[in-house]
Tab-separated table of C-alpha atoms in Angstrom:
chain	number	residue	atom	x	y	z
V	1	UNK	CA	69.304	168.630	-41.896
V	2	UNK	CA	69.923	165.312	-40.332
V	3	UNK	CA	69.581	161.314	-40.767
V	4	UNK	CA	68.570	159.061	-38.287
V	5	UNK	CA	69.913	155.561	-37.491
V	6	UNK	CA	68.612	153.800	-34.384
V	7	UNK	CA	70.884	152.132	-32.442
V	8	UNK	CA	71.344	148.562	-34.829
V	9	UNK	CA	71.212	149.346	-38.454
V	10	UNK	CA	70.036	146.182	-40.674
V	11	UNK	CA	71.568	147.908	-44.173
V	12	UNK	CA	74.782	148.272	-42.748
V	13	UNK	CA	75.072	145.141	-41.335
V	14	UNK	CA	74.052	143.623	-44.434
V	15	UNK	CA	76.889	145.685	-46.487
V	16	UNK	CA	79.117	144.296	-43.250
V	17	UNK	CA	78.771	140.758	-44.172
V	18	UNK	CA	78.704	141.553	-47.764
V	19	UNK	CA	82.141	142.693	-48.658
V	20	UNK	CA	83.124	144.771	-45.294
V	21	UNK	CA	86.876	146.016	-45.741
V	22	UNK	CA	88.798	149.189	-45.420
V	23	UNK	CA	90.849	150.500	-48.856
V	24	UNK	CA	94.256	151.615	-47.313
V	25	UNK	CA	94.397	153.003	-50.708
V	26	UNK	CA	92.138	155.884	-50.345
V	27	UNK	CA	92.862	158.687	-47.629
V	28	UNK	CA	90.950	158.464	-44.266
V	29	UNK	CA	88.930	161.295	-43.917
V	30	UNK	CA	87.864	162.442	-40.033
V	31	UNK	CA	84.202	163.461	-39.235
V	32	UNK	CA	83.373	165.586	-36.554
V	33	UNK	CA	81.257	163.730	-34.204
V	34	UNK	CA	78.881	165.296	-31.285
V	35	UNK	CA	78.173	163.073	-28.348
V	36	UNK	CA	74.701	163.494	-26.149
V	37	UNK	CA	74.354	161.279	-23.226
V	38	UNK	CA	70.653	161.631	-22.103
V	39	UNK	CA	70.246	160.775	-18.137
V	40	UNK	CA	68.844	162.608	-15.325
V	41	UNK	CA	71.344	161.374	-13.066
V	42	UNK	CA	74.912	161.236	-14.509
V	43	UNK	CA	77.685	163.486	-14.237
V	44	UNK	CA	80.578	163.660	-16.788
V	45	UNK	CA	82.684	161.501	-14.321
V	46	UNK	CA	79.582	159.046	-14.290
V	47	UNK	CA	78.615	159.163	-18.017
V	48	UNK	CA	80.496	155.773	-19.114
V	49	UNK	CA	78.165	155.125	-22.020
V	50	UNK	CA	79.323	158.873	-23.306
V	51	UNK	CA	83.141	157.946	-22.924
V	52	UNK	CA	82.976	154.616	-24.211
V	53	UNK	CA	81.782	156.483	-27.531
V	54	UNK	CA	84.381	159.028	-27.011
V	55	UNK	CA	87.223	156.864	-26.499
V	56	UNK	CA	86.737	154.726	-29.554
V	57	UNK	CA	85.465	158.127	-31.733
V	58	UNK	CA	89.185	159.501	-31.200
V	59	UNK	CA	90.512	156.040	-31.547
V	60	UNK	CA	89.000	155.738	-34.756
V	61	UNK	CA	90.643	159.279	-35.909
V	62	UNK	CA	87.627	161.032	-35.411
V	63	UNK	CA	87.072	164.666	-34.014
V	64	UNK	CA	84.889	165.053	-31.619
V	65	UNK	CA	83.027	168.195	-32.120
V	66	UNK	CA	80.753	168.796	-28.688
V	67	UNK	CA	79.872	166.574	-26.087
V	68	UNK	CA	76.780	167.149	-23.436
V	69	UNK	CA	74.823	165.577	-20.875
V	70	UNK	CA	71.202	166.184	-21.096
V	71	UNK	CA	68.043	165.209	-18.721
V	72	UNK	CA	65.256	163.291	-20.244
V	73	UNK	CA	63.564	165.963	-21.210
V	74	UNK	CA	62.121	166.056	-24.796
V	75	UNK	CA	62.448	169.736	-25.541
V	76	UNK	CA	65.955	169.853	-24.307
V	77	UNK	CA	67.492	167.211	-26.243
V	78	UNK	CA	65.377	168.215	-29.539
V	79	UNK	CA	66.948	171.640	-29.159
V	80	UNK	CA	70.284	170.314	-28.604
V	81	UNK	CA	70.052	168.079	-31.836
V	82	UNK	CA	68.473	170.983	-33.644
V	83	UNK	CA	71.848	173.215	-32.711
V	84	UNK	CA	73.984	170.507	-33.809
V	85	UNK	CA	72.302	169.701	-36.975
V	86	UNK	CA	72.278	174.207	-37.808
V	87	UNK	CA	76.112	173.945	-36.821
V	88	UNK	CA	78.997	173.612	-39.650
V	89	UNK	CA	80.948	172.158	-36.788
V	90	UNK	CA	78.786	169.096	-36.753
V	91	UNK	CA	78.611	165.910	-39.423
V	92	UNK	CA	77.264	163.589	-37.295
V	93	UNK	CA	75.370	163.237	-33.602
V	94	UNK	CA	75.605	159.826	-31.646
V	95	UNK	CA	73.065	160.120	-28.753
V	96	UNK	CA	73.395	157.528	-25.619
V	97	UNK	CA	70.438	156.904	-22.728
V	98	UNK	CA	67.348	157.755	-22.982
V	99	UNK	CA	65.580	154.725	-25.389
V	100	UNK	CA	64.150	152.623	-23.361
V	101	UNK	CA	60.184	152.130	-22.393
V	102	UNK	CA	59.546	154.406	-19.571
V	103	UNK	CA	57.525	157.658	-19.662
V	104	UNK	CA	60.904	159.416	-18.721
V	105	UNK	CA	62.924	157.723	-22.117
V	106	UNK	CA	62.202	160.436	-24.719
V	107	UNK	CA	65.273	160.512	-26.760
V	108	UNK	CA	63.997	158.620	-29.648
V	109	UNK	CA	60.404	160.638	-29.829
V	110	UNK	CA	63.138	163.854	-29.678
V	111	UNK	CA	65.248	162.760	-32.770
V	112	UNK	CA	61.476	162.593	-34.682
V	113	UNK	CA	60.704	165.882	-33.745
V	114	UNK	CA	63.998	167.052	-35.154
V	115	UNK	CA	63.804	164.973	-38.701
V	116	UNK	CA	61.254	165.837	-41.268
V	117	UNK	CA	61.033	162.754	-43.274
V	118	UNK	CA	61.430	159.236	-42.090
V	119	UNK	CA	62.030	156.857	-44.861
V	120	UNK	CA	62.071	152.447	-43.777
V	121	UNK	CA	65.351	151.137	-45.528
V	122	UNK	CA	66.362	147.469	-45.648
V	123	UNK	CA	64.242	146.504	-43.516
V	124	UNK	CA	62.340	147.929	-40.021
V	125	UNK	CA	65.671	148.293	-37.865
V	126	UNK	CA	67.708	150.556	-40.140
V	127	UNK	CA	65.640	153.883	-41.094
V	128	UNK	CA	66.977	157.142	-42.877
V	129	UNK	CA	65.810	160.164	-42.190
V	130	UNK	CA	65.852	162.733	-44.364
V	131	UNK	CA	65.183	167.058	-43.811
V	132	UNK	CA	65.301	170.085	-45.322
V	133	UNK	CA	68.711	170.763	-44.487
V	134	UNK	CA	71.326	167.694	-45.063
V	135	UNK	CA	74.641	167.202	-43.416
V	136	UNK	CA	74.403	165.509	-40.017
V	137	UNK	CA	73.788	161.727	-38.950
V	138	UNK	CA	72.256	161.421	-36.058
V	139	UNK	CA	72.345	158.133	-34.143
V	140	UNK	CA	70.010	156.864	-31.204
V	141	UNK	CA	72.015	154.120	-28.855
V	142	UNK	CA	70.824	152.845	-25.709
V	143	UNK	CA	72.421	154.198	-22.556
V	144	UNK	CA	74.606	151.078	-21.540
V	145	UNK	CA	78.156	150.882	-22.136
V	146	UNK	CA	77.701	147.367	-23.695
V	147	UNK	CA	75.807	149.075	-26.248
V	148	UNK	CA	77.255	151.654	-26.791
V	149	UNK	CA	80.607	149.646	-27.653
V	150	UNK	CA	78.375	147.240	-30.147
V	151	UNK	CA	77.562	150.196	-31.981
V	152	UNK	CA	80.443	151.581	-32.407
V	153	UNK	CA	83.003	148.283	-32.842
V	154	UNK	CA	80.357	146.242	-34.813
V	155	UNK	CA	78.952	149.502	-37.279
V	156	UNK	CA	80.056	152.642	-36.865
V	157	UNK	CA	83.901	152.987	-36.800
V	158	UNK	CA	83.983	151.630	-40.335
V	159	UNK	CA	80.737	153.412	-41.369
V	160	UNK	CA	82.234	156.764	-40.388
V	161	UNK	CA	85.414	155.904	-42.254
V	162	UNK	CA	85.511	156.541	-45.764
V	163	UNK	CA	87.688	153.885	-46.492
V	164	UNK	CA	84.940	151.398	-45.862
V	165	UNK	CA	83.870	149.293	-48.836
V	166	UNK	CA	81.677	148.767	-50.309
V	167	UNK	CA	79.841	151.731	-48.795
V	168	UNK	CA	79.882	153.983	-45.908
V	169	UNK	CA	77.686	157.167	-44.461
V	170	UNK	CA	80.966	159.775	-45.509
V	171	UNK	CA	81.125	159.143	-48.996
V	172	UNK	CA	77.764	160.224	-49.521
V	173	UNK	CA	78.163	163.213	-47.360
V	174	UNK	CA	78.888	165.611	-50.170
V	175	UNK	CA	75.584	164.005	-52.401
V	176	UNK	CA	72.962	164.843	-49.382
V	177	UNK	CA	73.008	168.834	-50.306
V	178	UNK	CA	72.032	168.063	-54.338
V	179	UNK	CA	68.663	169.800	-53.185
V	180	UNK	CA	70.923	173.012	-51.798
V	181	UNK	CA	73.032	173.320	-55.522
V	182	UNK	CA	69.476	172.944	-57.645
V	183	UNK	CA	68.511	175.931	-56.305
């Protein structure tokens, strides 16, 4: 199942300001990290939003686990997401493009038809999304490069290392399959 951030998450900025700071102490542990840019007009050799996340994934230590380029088309990217979120290989899905206003920017309405369960946390930015089942984060940034480098520098390098304290998304990784082990 998967859990979905859009693009700036209020919780994790407030646990930023709060006590952000990595514990060289504890063993870095790499995530495996699928990349979608959504467009109907970039190429891989146009798709900077897509390598911006790249480059600073694999700078961070990271794996990353697939990488496509998808049109705005609703059923396309939900499948994609769905394959990702089925696949061992995955732990987490950053999307790029396709979140703006238009009738053409579906990427957003495709990560609800994925989820199951949409639960508000700390406040209307920041959701969680929870389904039946857990394992891969799924993140909805905006298709600039700008952005795409605010997300990633500002939340989720540290949130995606385990290091982070006082919390990050990894550390809870193993916890979001308790539903799988009651069974």
């Amino acid at each position: 199942a998967c859990y979905l951030s859009h693009a700036y998450l209020l919780q994790t900025l407030a646990c930023e300001i709060a006590m952000s700071r990595i514990d060289e102490t504890i063993e870095f542990v790499p995530v495996r990290i699928a990349v979608l840019t959504v467009s109907d007009t970039r190429q891989l050799a146009e798709d900077k939003s897509g390598q911006t996340l790249v480059d600073r994934i694999e700078a961070a230590g990271h794996a990353i686990a697939d990488r496509k380029i998808l049109p705005d088309e609703r059923v396309e990217i939900a499948d994609q997401l769905r394959a990702w979120c089925e696949s061992d290989d995955v732990d987490v899905v950053i999307s790029t493009g396709g979140t703006g206003l238009t009738g053409r920017d579906v990427t957003v309405e495709a990560h609800r038809d994925v989820y199951e369960k949409e639960i508000d946390a700390f406040g209307a930015i920041f959701t969680i999304v929870s389904m039946q089942k857990i394992g891969t984060y799924l993140f909805a940034l905006p298709g600039s490069p700008g952005a795409c480098k605010d997300a990633w520098d500002e939340i989720l390098v540290r949130q995606l290392d385990y290091r982070h304290k006082p919390c990050n998304f990894v550390e809870i990784m193993p916890r979001l399959d308790e539903h799988l082990r009651r069974k």
